[in-house]
Short mmCIF file of C-alpha atoms in Angstrom, two decimals:
data_model
loop_
_atom_site.label_atom_id
_atom_site.label_comp_id
_atom_site.label_asym_id
_atom_site.label_seq_id
_atom_site.Cartn_x
_atom_site.Cartn_y
_atom_site.Cartn_z
CA UNK I 1 3.71 14.44 -28.95
CA UNK I 2 5.58 17.38 -27.01
CA UNK I 3 6.06 20.49 -28.24
CA UNK I 4 9.32 22.15 -28.62
CA UNK I 5 9.96 23.48 -25.04
CA UNK I 6 12.46 26.39 -24.42
CA UNK I 7 13.51 27.94 -21.45
CA UNK I 8 13.91 31.36 -20.10
CA UNK I 9 16.97 32.81 -22.17
CA UNK I 10 15.41 35.52 -24.13
CA UNK I 11 12.89 36.60 -20.82
CA UNK I 12 15.16 35.60 -18.28
CA UNK I 13 12.13 33.81 -16.26
CA UNK I 14 12.23 31.07 -14.45
CA UNK I 15 10.49 29.17 -16.97
CA UNK I 16 10.57 25.55 -14.87
CA UNK I 17 9.17 26.85 -12.20
CA UNK I 18 6.41 28.96 -13.54
CA UNK I 19 4.70 26.10 -14.76
CA UNK I 20 5.55 23.71 -12.45
CA UNK I 21 3.77 25.89 -10.25
CA UNK I 22 0.71 26.70 -12.43
CA UNK I 23 0.77 22.13 -12.85
CA UNK I 24 0.42 22.35 -8.84
CA UNK I 25 -2.86 24.05 -9.55
CA UNK I 26 -4.23 22.29 -12.27
CA UNK I 27 -2.96 18.94 -10.16
CA UNK I 28 -5.17 20.06 -7.42
CA UNK I 29 -8.30 18.01 -8.03
CA UNK I 30 -6.28 14.55 -9.32
CA UNK I 31 -4.13 14.59 -5.78
CA UNK I 32 -7.61 14.86 -4.26
CA UNK I 33 -9.06 12.14 -5.91
CA UNK I 34 -5.78 9.86 -5.59
CA UNK I 35 -6.32 10.85 -1.39
CA UNK I 36 -10.01 9.25 -1.56
CA UNK I 37 -8.95 6.62 -3.53
CA UNK I 38 -6.10 5.59 -1.23
CA UNK I 39 -8.62 6.07 1.66
CA UNK I 40 -10.73 3.19 -0.03
CA UNK I 41 -7.87 1.49 -0.53
CA UNK I 42 -7.37 1.46 3.13
CA UNK I 43 -10.73 1.27 4.16
CA UNK I 44 -11.21 -1.72 1.61
CA UNK I 45 -8.27 -3.94 3.69
CA UNK I 46 -9.73 -3.02 7.09
CA UNK I 47 -13.02 -4.96 5.64
CA UNK I 48 -10.68 -7.83 4.69
CA UNK I 49 -9.36 -8.08 7.79
CA UNK I 50 -12.54 -7.80 10.27
CA UNK I 51 -13.93 -10.31 7.29
CA UNK I 52 -10.63 -12.79 7.73
CA UNK I 53 -11.02 -12.62 11.89
CA UNK I 54 -14.68 -13.27 11.56
CA UNK I 55 -14.09 -16.89 9.65
CA UNK I 56 -11.84 -17.57 12.59
CA UNK I 57 -14.59 -17.54 15.15
CA UNK I 58 -16.98 -18.81 12.73
CA UNK I 59 -14.45 -21.94 12.52
CA UNK I 60 -13.86 -22.16 16.08
CA UNK I 61 -18.05 -21.84 16.53
CA UNK I 62 -18.29 -24.80 14.26
CA UNK I 63 -17.57 -27.61 16.86
CA UNK I 64 -20.36 -25.99 18.91
CA UNK I 65 -23.20 -26.83 16.57
CA UNK I 66 -21.71 -30.28 16.69
CA UNK I 67 -23.39 -32.99 19.44
CA UNK I 68 -20.20 -35.11 19.66
CA UNK I 69 -18.19 -31.82 20.72
CA UNK I 70 -20.18 -32.08 23.94
CA UNK I 71 -19.18 -35.75 24.22
CA UNK I 72 -18.29 -35.14 28.79
CA UNK I 73 -17.42 -38.92 29.01
CA UNK I 74 -13.72 -41.08 28.61
CA UNK I 75 -13.43 -44.54 28.46
CA UNK I 76 -10.94 -46.39 29.49
CA UNK I 77 -10.25 -50.31 28.58
CA UNK I 78 -8.94 -52.48 30.98
CA UNK I 79 -7.89 -54.71 27.95
CA UNK I 80 -6.78 -52.64 24.90
CA UNK I 81 -5.45 -55.51 22.93
CA UNK I 82 -9.26 -56.75 23.03
CA UNK I 83 -11.13 -54.36 22.80
CA UNK I 84 -11.41 -50.69 23.03
CA UNK I 85 -14.31 -48.17 23.33
CA UNK I 86 -15.13 -43.75 22.48
CA UNK I 87 -18.23 -42.81 24.29
CA UNK I 88 -20.62 -40.76 21.75
CA UNK I 89 -23.33 -37.65 23.39
CA UNK I 90 -25.40 -41.16 24.73
CA UNK I 91 -23.13 -42.62 27.11
CA UNK I 92 -23.35 -43.28 30.83
CA UNK I 93 -21.03 -43.07 33.26
CA UNK I 94 -20.79 -46.83 34.54
CA UNK I 95 -18.82 -49.54 34.48
CA UNK I 96 -19.62 -52.50 31.49
CA UNK I 97 -17.93 -55.32 30.15
CA UNK I 98 -17.52 -57.43 26.93
CA UNK I 99 -16.32 -60.97 26.36
CA UNK I 100 -14.64 -61.00 22.39
CA UNK I 101 -16.06 -64.82 21.82
CA UNK I 102 -15.31 -64.16 17.90
CA UNK I 103 -14.51 -61.63 15.60
CA UNK I 104 -16.28 -60.68 12.56
CA UNK I 105 -14.32 -62.16 8.94
CA UNK I 106 -14.74 -61.37 5.23
CA UNK I 107 -15.41 -64.91 3.85
CA UNK I 108 -12.01 -66.11 2.46
CA UNK I 109 -11.16 -68.49 -0.56
CA UNK I 110 -7.66 -69.99 -1.61
CA UNK I 111 -6.12 -72.84 -3.76
CA UNK I 112 -5.85 -75.57 -1.62
CA UNK I 113 -2.83 -76.29 -3.46
CA UNK I 114 0.69 -75.20 -5.07
CA UNK I 115 -0.48 -74.64 -9.11
CA UNK I 116 2.91 -74.61 -10.08
CA UNK I 117 2.86 -71.97 -11.88
CA UNK I 118 3.88 -67.87 -11.28
CA UNK I 119 1.79 -64.80 -12.17
CA UNK I 120 3.39 -64.17 -15.18
CA UNK I 121 2.29 -68.16 -16.57
CA UNK I 122 -1.21 -68.27 -18.91
CA UNK I 123 -3.66 -69.42 -17.63
CA UNK I 124 -5.52 -71.85 -20.16
CA UNK I 125 -8.37 -70.95 -21.69
CA UNK I 126 -11.61 -71.59 -20.64
CA UNK I 127 -14.83 -70.29 -18.33
CA UNK I 128 -15.47 -70.44 -14.82
CA UNK I 129 -18.04 -68.72 -12.46
CA UNK I 130 -17.55 -66.59 -9.67
CA UNK I 131 -20.04 -65.48 -7.34
CA UNK I 132 -20.92 -64.08 -3.98
CA UNK I 133 -23.45 -62.75 -1.69
CA UNK I 134 -23.87 -59.85 -4.36
CA UNK I 135 -24.56 -62.29 -7.32
CA UNK I 136 -22.18 -63.40 -9.90
CA UNK I 137 -20.67 -63.66 -12.98
CA UNK I 138 -18.50 -65.81 -15.82
CA UNK I 139 -14.70 -65.28 -16.27
CA UNK I 140 -13.39 -66.05 -19.40
CA UNK I 141 -10.01 -66.54 -20.55
CA UNK I 142 -8.67 -67.26 -24.57
CA UNK I 143 -5.42 -68.18 -23.15
CA UNK I 144 -4.04 -64.39 -23.22
CA UNK I 145 -4.32 -64.22 -19.53
CA UNK I 146 -1.95 -64.54 -17.31
CA UNK I 147 -2.37 -65.68 -13.17
CA UNK I 148 -1.61 -62.08 -12.32
CA UNK I 149 -4.10 -60.49 -14.76
CA UNK I 150 -6.71 -62.94 -13.92
CA UNK I 151 -6.48 -62.13 -10.07
CA UNK I 152 -7.44 -58.83 -12.00
CA UNK I 153 -10.33 -59.72 -13.94
CA UNK I 154 -11.91 -62.09 -10.88
CA UNK I 155 -11.22 -58.29 -9.00
CA UNK I 156 -13.33 -56.59 -11.17
CA UNK I 157 -16.03 -58.91 -12.07
CA UNK I 158 -19.36 -57.31 -11.75
CA UNK I 159 -22.91 -58.80 -11.89
CA UNK I 160 -25.80 -59.00 -14.28
CA UNK I 161 -26.85 -55.50 -12.99
CA UNK I 162 -23.27 -54.55 -13.19
CA UNK I 163 -22.53 -53.95 -10.09
CA UNK I 164 -18.81 -55.38 -8.65
CA UNK I 165 -19.45 -58.61 -6.49
CA UNK I 166 -16.84 -57.03 -4.00
CA UNK I 167 -14.11 -59.27 -3.85
CA UNK I 168 -10.38 -58.60 -3.21
CA UNK I 169 -8.21 -61.28 -5.29
CA UNK I 170 -4.43 -62.23 -5.95
CA UNK I 171 -1.95 -64.66 -7.12
CA UNK I 172 0.98 -65.08 -4.71
CA UNK I 173 4.47 -66.57 -6.62
CA UNK I 174 5.51 -67.61 -2.85
CA UNK I 175 3.22 -70.06 -2.56
CA UNK I 176 2.07 -69.99 -5.88
CA UNK I 177 -2.02 -70.24 -4.93
CA UNK I 178 -4.84 -67.48 -6.28
CA UNK I 179 -6.60 -65.93 -2.64
CA UNK I 180 -9.18 -64.15 -2.66
CA UNK I 181 -11.81 -62.73 -0.25
CA UNK I 182 -14.84 -60.56 0.28
CA UNK I 183 -14.63 -56.80 0.90
CA UNK I 184 -17.19 -57.18 3.35
CA UNK I 185 -17.58 -59.31 6.43
CA UNK I 186 -19.74 -60.95 8.33
CA UNK I 187 -22.09 -64.60 8.33
CA UNK I 188 -24.52 -63.59 5.26
CA UNK I 189 -21.30 -63.16 3.23
CA UNK I 190 -20.25 -65.78 0.81
CA UNK I 191 -17.39 -66.12 -1.87
CA UNK I 192 -17.63 -69.45 -4.53
CA UNK I 193 -15.63 -70.58 -7.37
CA UNK I 194 -17.52 -73.52 -9.67
CA UNK I 195 -17.30 -74.93 -13.05
CA UNK I 196 -14.73 -75.42 -16.10
CA UNK I 197 -11.18 -73.75 -15.22
CA UNK I 198 -12.53 -74.23 -10.89
CA UNK I 199 -10.05 -76.88 -10.17
CA UNK I 200 -7.49 -75.70 -12.23
CA UNK I 201 -7.60 -72.72 -10.23
CA UNK I 202 -8.42 -73.85 -6.95
CA UNK I 203 -5.75 -77.21 -6.79
CA UNK I 204 -8.37 -79.33 -5.87
CA UNK I 205 -10.96 -81.75 -7.81
CA UNK I 206 -14.14 -80.65 -6.57
CA UNK I 207 -15.70 -78.71 -9.19
CA UNK I 208 -16.98 -75.98 -6.87
CA UNK I 209 -14.98 -73.93 -3.73
CA UNK I 210 -16.56 -71.57 -1.63
CA UNK I 211 -15.77 -69.71 1.79
CA UNK I 212 -18.26 -68.31 4.32
CA UNK I 213 -18.00 -65.30 6.22
CA UNK I 214 -18.29 -65.13 10.08
CA UNK I 215 -20.32 -62.86 12.64
CA UNK I 216 -18.58 -61.15 15.42
CA UNK I 217 -20.52 -63.13 18.63
CA UNK I 218 -19.52 -61.32 22.40
CA UNK I 219 -20.76 -61.18 26.08
CA UNK I 220 -22.25 -57.34 26.94
CA UNK I 221 -22.85 -57.09 30.79
CA UNK I 222 -24.13 -53.68 31.87
CA UNK I 223 -24.05 -51.47 35.01
CA UNK I 224 -26.24 -54.29 36.42
CA UNK I 225 -23.80 -57.38 35.56
CA UNK I 226 -26.75 -59.18 33.51
CA UNK I 227 -24.89 -61.10 30.77
CA UNK I 228 -26.03 -60.36 27.09
CA UNK I 229 -25.09 -62.57 24.18
CA UNK I 230 -24.63 -60.74 20.95
CA UNK I 231 -24.59 -62.25 17.73
CA UNK I 232 -25.21 -61.81 13.21
CA UNK I 233 -22.76 -58.56 14.22
CA UNK I 234 -21.62 -58.22 10.65
CA UNK I 235 -18.52 -55.54 11.87
CA UNK I 236 -16.17 -55.64 14.37
CA UNK I 237 -17.71 -52.12 15.28
CA UNK I 238 -20.14 -51.81 16.87
CA UNK I 239 -22.62 -49.17 19.36
CA UNK I 240 -23.71 -50.56 22.82
CA UNK I 241 -25.57 -48.11 25.20
CA UNK I 242 -23.90 -45.37 23.86
CA UNK I 243 -20.68 -46.86 23.57
CA UNK I 244 -18.77 -47.37 20.23
CA UNK I 245 -17.08 -50.34 21.01
CA UNK I 246 -13.75 -52.06 18.74
CA UNK I 247 -13.39 -55.67 18.91
CA UNK I 248 -9.63 -56.72 18.34
CA UNK I 249 -9.09 -59.95 19.57
CA UNK I 250 -10.93 -62.63 20.24
CA UNK I 251 -10.71 -64.34 23.63
CA UNK I 252 -13.59 -65.84 25.16
CA UNK I 253 -11.34 -66.35 28.09
CA UNK I 254 -10.57 -62.70 28.70
CA UNK I 255 -13.59 -60.34 29.78
CA UNK I 256 -12.67 -56.52 29.14
CA UNK I 257 -13.55 -53.20 31.86
CA UNK I 258 -15.04 -50.29 30.16
CA UNK I 259 -14.84 -47.45 33.24
CA UNK I 260 -16.55 -44.64 32.18
CA UNK I 261 -16.49 -41.31 33.64
CA UNK I 262 -17.29 -37.85 33.75
CA UNK I 263 -14.10 -35.79 31.12
CA UNK I 264 -15.62 -32.24 31.09
CA UNK I 265 -12.06 -30.91 30.43
CA UNK I 266 -11.91 -30.75 27.00
CA UNK I 267 -15.49 -29.46 26.62
CA UNK I 268 -14.65 -26.90 29.11
CA UNK I 269 -11.76 -25.88 26.59
CA UNK I 270 -13.67 -25.91 23.93
CA UNK I 271 -16.00 -23.44 24.75
CA UNK I 272 -13.25 -21.57 26.70
CA UNK I 273 -11.51 -21.66 23.50
CA UNK I 274 -14.45 -19.79 21.27
CA UNK I 275 -15.23 -17.52 24.65
CA UNK I 276 -11.73 -16.11 24.28
CA UNK I 277 -11.89 -15.75 20.62
CA UNK I 278 -15.09 -14.09 20.24
CA UNK I 279 -13.55 -11.57 23.35
CA UNK I 280 -10.30 -10.83 21.00
CA UNK I 281 -12.77 -10.09 18.14
CA UNK I 282 -15.41 -8.39 19.03
CA UNK I 283 -12.69 -6.08 21.20
CA UNK I 284 -10.73 -5.66 17.36
CA UNK I 285 -14.46 -4.61 16.07
CA UNK I 286 -15.28 -2.36 19.30
CA UNK I 287 -11.84 -0.18 18.55
CA UNK I 288 -12.32 0.04 15.00
CA UNK I 289 -16.26 1.42 15.54
CA UNK I 290 -14.96 3.85 18.08
CA UNK I 291 -11.19 4.24 16.49
CA UNK I 292 -11.53 8.75 16.23
CA UNK I 293 -11.03 10.06 12.03
CA UNK I 294 -8.30 12.88 11.87
CA UNK I 295 -9.90 14.70 8.64
CA UNK I 296 -7.14 17.03 8.81
CA UNK I 297 -4.53 14.17 8.39
CA UNK I 298 -5.02 12.77 4.33
CA UNK I 299 -3.31 10.72 3.10
CA UNK I 300 -0.13 11.87 1.78
CA UNK I 301 0.99 12.25 -2.21
CA UNK I 302 3.52 11.73 -3.32
CA UNK I 303 4.97 14.84 -3.96
CA UNK I 304 4.39 15.42 -0.14
CA UNK I 305 6.04 12.09 0.87
CA UNK I 306 9.53 13.33 -0.97
CA UNK I 307 10.02 16.08 1.71
CA UNK I 308 9.05 13.58 4.41
CA UNK I 309 11.33 11.40 6.87
CA UNK I 310 10.65 7.83 6.44
CA UNK I 311 9.21 7.89 10.36
CA UNK I 312 7.14 11.20 9.54
CA UNK I 313 6.11 9.36 7.00
CA UNK I 314 4.50 6.37 9.14
CA UNK I 315 2.87 8.69 12.23
CA UNK I 316 1.24 10.46 9.68
CA UNK I 317 -0.60 7.72 7.68
CA UNK I 318 -1.22 6.24 11.11
CA UNK I 319 -3.30 9.36 11.76
CA UNK I 320 -4.70 9.18 8.35
CA UNK I 321 -6.06 5.64 8.93
CA UNK I 322 -7.69 6.00 12.19
CA UNK I 323 -11.34 5.63 11.91
CA UNK I 324 -11.40 3.89 8.51
CA UNK I 325 -14.68 1.66 10.05
CA UNK I 326 -16.16 4.27 12.39
CA UNK I 327 -19.39 3.62 13.02
CA UNK I 328 -19.71 0.89 10.09
CA UNK I 329 -23.72 -0.42 10.29
CA UNK I 330 -22.27 -3.47 8.69
CA UNK I 331 -19.73 -4.51 11.95
CA UNK I 332 -22.19 -2.54 14.37
CA UNK I 333 -25.34 -4.65 12.56
CA UNK I 334 -22.60 -7.60 13.41
CA UNK I 335 -22.27 -6.97 17.20
CA UNK I 336 -25.94 -6.50 17.85
CA UNK I 337 -26.55 -9.82 15.92
CA UNK I 338 -24.20 -11.43 18.21
CA UNK I 339 -25.17 -10.46 21.45
CA UNK I 340 -28.10 -11.83 20.62
CA UNK I 341 -27.77 -14.79 19.42
CA UNK I 342 -25.30 -15.57 22.22
CA UNK I 343 -27.63 -13.84 25.53
CA UNK I 344 -31.61 -14.93 23.76
CA UNK I 345 -32.98 -17.74 25.44
CA UNK I 346 -33.21 -21.14 23.17
CA UNK I 347 -36.43 -21.54 22.02
CA UNK I 348 -38.14 -25.34 22.47
CA UNK I 349 -36.49 -26.17 25.30
CA UNK I 350 -38.70 -27.51 28.16
CA UNK I 351 -39.10 -25.47 31.24
CA UNK I 352 -36.65 -26.15 34.27
CA UNK I 353 -34.39 -27.49 31.99
CA UNK I 354 -30.93 -24.93 30.60
CA UNK I 355 -32.22 -22.53 28.29
CA UNK I 356 -29.68 -19.71 28.94
CA UNK I 357 -25.54 -19.64 28.64
CA UNK I 358 -26.02 -17.27 31.74
CA UNK I 359 -27.57 -20.23 33.57
CA UNK I 360 -23.80 -22.12 33.26
CA UNK I 361 -21.95 -19.36 34.18
CA UNK I 362 -21.80 -17.23 30.88
CA UNK I 363 -22.61 -13.59 30.60
CA UNK I 364 -22.33 -10.38 28.86
CA UNK I 365 -20.37 -7.64 31.44
CA UNK I 366 -21.59 -3.69 31.57
CA UNK I 367 -22.09 -1.82 28.61
CA UNK I 368 -19.09 -0.01 27.93
CA UNK I 369 -16.71 -3.41 27.52
CA UNK I 370 -18.25 -4.19 24.30
CA UNK I 371 -20.57 -6.65 24.91
CA UNK I 372 -17.65 -9.00 26.49
CA UNK I 373 -18.78 -12.68 27.32
CA UNK I 374 -17.08 -13.41 31.14
CA UNK I 375 -17.22 -17.45 32.84
CA UNK I 376 -17.94 -18.24 35.95
CA UNK I 377 -15.90 -21.22 35.52
CA UNK I 378 -16.58 -23.20 38.42
CA UNK I 379 -20.49 -22.90 37.40
CA UNK I 380 -19.27 -23.88 33.84
CA UNK I 381 -17.50 -27.11 35.25
CA UNK I 382 -20.24 -28.22 37.23
CA UNK I 383 -23.28 -27.56 34.76
CA UNK I 384 -20.75 -29.93 32.80
CA UNK I 385 -20.48 -32.77 35.12
CA UNK I 386 -24.32 -32.14 36.63
CA UNK I 387 -26.07 -32.09 33.41
CA UNK I 388 -24.27 -32.25 30.54
CA UNK I 389 -26.62 -33.08 28.02
CA UNK I 390 -28.46 -29.68 29.18
CA UNK I 391 -24.96 -28.27 27.87
CA UNK I 392 -24.96 -29.48 24.93
CA UNK I 393 -28.65 -29.38 24.09
CA UNK I 394 -28.25 -25.51 24.98
CA UNK I 395 -25.61 -25.06 21.84
CA UNK I 396 -26.24 -27.80 20.05
CA UNK I 397 -29.61 -28.20 19.85
CA UNK I 398 -30.72 -29.17 15.90
CA UNK I 399 -34.10 -27.70 15.47
CA UNK I 400 -34.75 -25.39 12.53
CA UNK I 401 -37.22 -24.21 14.80
CA UNK I 402 -35.28 -23.59 18.11
CA UNK I 403 -31.86 -24.17 16.68
CA UNK I 404 -29.06 -23.97 19.65
CA UNK I 405 -26.54 -21.10 20.17
CA UNK I 406 -23.76 -22.60 17.85
CA UNK I 407 -26.04 -22.96 15.62
CA UNK I 408 -27.45 -19.54 15.87
CA UNK I 409 -23.71 -17.88 15.91
CA UNK I 410 -22.84 -19.89 13.14
CA UNK I 411 -25.61 -18.50 11.12
CA UNK I 412 -25.09 -14.52 11.87
CA UNK I 413 -21.72 -15.07 10.78
CA UNK I 414 -22.16 -16.48 7.54
CA UNK I 415 -24.26 -12.94 7.20
CA UNK I 416 -21.91 -10.65 7.84
CA UNK I 417 -19.08 -12.87 5.96
CA UNK I 418 -21.19 -12.83 3.10
CA UNK I 419 -21.96 -8.60 3.85
CA UNK I 420 -18.61 -7.90 4.29
CA UNK I 421 -17.82 -9.93 0.75
CA UNK I 422 -20.20 -7.68 -1.25
CA UNK I 423 -18.81 -4.41 0.22
CA UNK I 424 -15.06 -5.42 -0.15
CA UNK I 425 -14.48 -8.57 -1.54
CA UNK I 426 -13.50 -11.94 0.21
CA UNK I 427 -9.76 -12.19 0.17
CA UNK I 428 -8.00 -15.26 -1.55
CA UNK I 429 -11.73 -14.99 -4.36
CA UNK I 430 -10.07 -14.96 -8.19
CA UNK I 431 -13.00 -12.60 -9.30
CA UNK I 432 -13.97 -9.56 -7.09
CA UNK I 433 -17.66 -7.32 -8.00
CA UNK I 434 -17.71 -5.80 -4.60
CA UNK I 435 -19.14 -2.14 -3.97
CA UNK I 436 -15.44 -0.70 -3.32
CA UNK I 437 -13.49 -2.98 -6.35
CA UNK I 438 -15.96 -1.70 -8.68
CA UNK I 439 -15.39 1.24 -7.11
CA UNK I 440 -11.53 1.32 -7.18
CA UNK I 441 -11.71 0.63 -11.09
CA UNK I 442 -13.36 3.28 -11.95
CA UNK I 443 -11.30 5.51 -10.10
CA UNK I 444 -8.34 4.65 -11.83
CA UNK I 445 -10.32 5.22 -14.86
CA UNK I 446 -10.66 8.60 -14.03
CA UNK I 447 -6.55 8.93 -12.27
CA UNK I 448 -5.47 7.74 -15.83
CA UNK I 449 -7.89 10.35 -17.47
CA UNK I 450 -6.37 13.18 -15.33
CA UNK I 451 -2.76 11.71 -15.85
CA UNK I 452 -3.26 12.45 -19.95
CA UNK I 453 -5.49 15.60 -19.40
CA UNK I 454 -2.39 17.15 -17.25
CA UNK I 455 -0.21 15.97 -19.60
CA UNK I 456 -1.75 17.99 -22.41
CA UNK I 457 -2.23 21.29 -20.12
CA UNK I 458 1.27 21.08 -18.81
CA UNK I 459 1.94 20.75 -23.09
CA UNK I 460 0.17 23.53 -23.66
CA UNK I 461 1.63 25.51 -21.42
CA UNK I 462 5.36 25.26 -22.39
CA UNK I 463 4.03 25.83 -25.80
CA UNK I 464 2.98 29.25 -24.75
CA UNK I 465 5.53 30.32 -23.13
CA UNK I 466 8.66 28.97 -25.42
CA UNK I 467 6.16 31.27 -28.51
CA UNK I 468 6.37 33.94 -25.91
CA UNK I 469 10.96 32.89 -25.82
CA UNK I 470 10.48 33.17 -29.42
CA UNK I 471 8.94 36.33 -29.81
CA UNK I 472 11.17 38.16 -26.87
CA UNK I 473 14.14 36.62 -28.87
CA UNK I 474 12.96 38.02 -32.20
CA UNK I 475 12.54 41.91 -31.07
CA UNK I 476 15.61 41.88 -29.54
CA UNK I 477 17.22 40.36 -32.46
CA UNK I 478 15.09 43.20 -34.31
CA UNK I 479 16.65 45.83 -31.23
CA UNK I 480 19.80 45.03 -31.78
CA UNK I 481 19.41 45.47 -35.46
CA UNK I 482 17.99 48.86 -35.55
CA UNK I 483 20.62 49.86 -32.91
CA UNK I 484 23.86 48.97 -35.16
CA UNK I 485 21.99 50.73 -38.10
CA UNK I 486 21.16 53.89 -36.29
CA UNK I 487 24.55 54.42 -34.63
CA UNK I 488 26.99 52.12 -36.97
CA UNK I 489 27.42 55.89 -39.91
CA UNK I 490 28.81 57.93 -36.64
CA UNK I 491 31.84 55.94 -35.82
#
């Protein structure tokens, strides 16, 4: 509760100024705590900025872990309406051809004649057996099913083990027919309706109705020109000699030629993109590690800001924020571990094959350049053209005992990102129990306690000066009374 505050009317003193000056001294510990808190908040933001940078670098490095990212070949088709192809890491340059004799197809079945019904009409009560290569089910209707709902019932049918029969089914109002097909394709797929209502649903008198799937069939010719017949395929997508071939149209009279040739540009750009991002981020981290600390420029208090212009505040805080992460151990360890991950030889690669990035034209410069990477573009492109499998292996080798450079970089970045998160929190996380965040919460509580304490101290000063003013005022009144009584009768 605030006591009655009396200014210096009796004493003639500037009580406001006296209390203000006394409180400046009392407030010094709070100002220092507030400045420490502001510094820690800036430092936390600095850690998080670096964390975001490393997360971007990790995203860039993730592609270097995948063998598919080093697919250094492109394939052109002479007739993309019939068949197309894409390269894999096992593709071999050359000319190849296919003749598509038959496409794979699902098993199909539909009513042979119009049923003279609409989808909303009711199906007679009864039952029938629905079977596919996945099993069979007995479908029963009680007279309340419509043709449309019966189609949905067939599509959801399951076998004795509760597994789907894998059917698509619908009733078409335009033709007044059921249309059914299996979801899978190939010669082993089948669909059958028999018994009971089968004739009424299929528009015939056979009692049992079935459809059979088809396999994809083609002739493939390698670089030697020898024809290889391929049958029994249950899909129109097939991998042959390292090529993913998509069959789009059956045309036994047309031969489609695939031309496989080196395409190093995409791989080169992927590697160069990572190196550029790496150099950019490494440069920023190096700057933060060596940035000078200006200890004479502490964070400004609110009172100090009130006495300064916006430009003066900006220039001051630029100095005050310098050196936030100077010689930071986590960042130094990050740089050291990344350099080792990038430049150390990959284990488990045979002698004579590429084991170091320096062998494909990627090197670190002078130590004064902060460990940045430099690319000999001609040497890298030559390695991609002549030894693409070895370049892929040095980056994307999939072996825990000797992982490739891409995986090593990714794991080191994961470790650093976690360490920074433990230190300062991870952007976007709802719960932040990092070291700095916990300390900042403690400091917020300390600031609140200090503010309460200063409030009480200031109130005490005012009570003391108010009491003094009252005493002086009483003395003045007594003095005036005495003067009036002593000299009042002499007139």
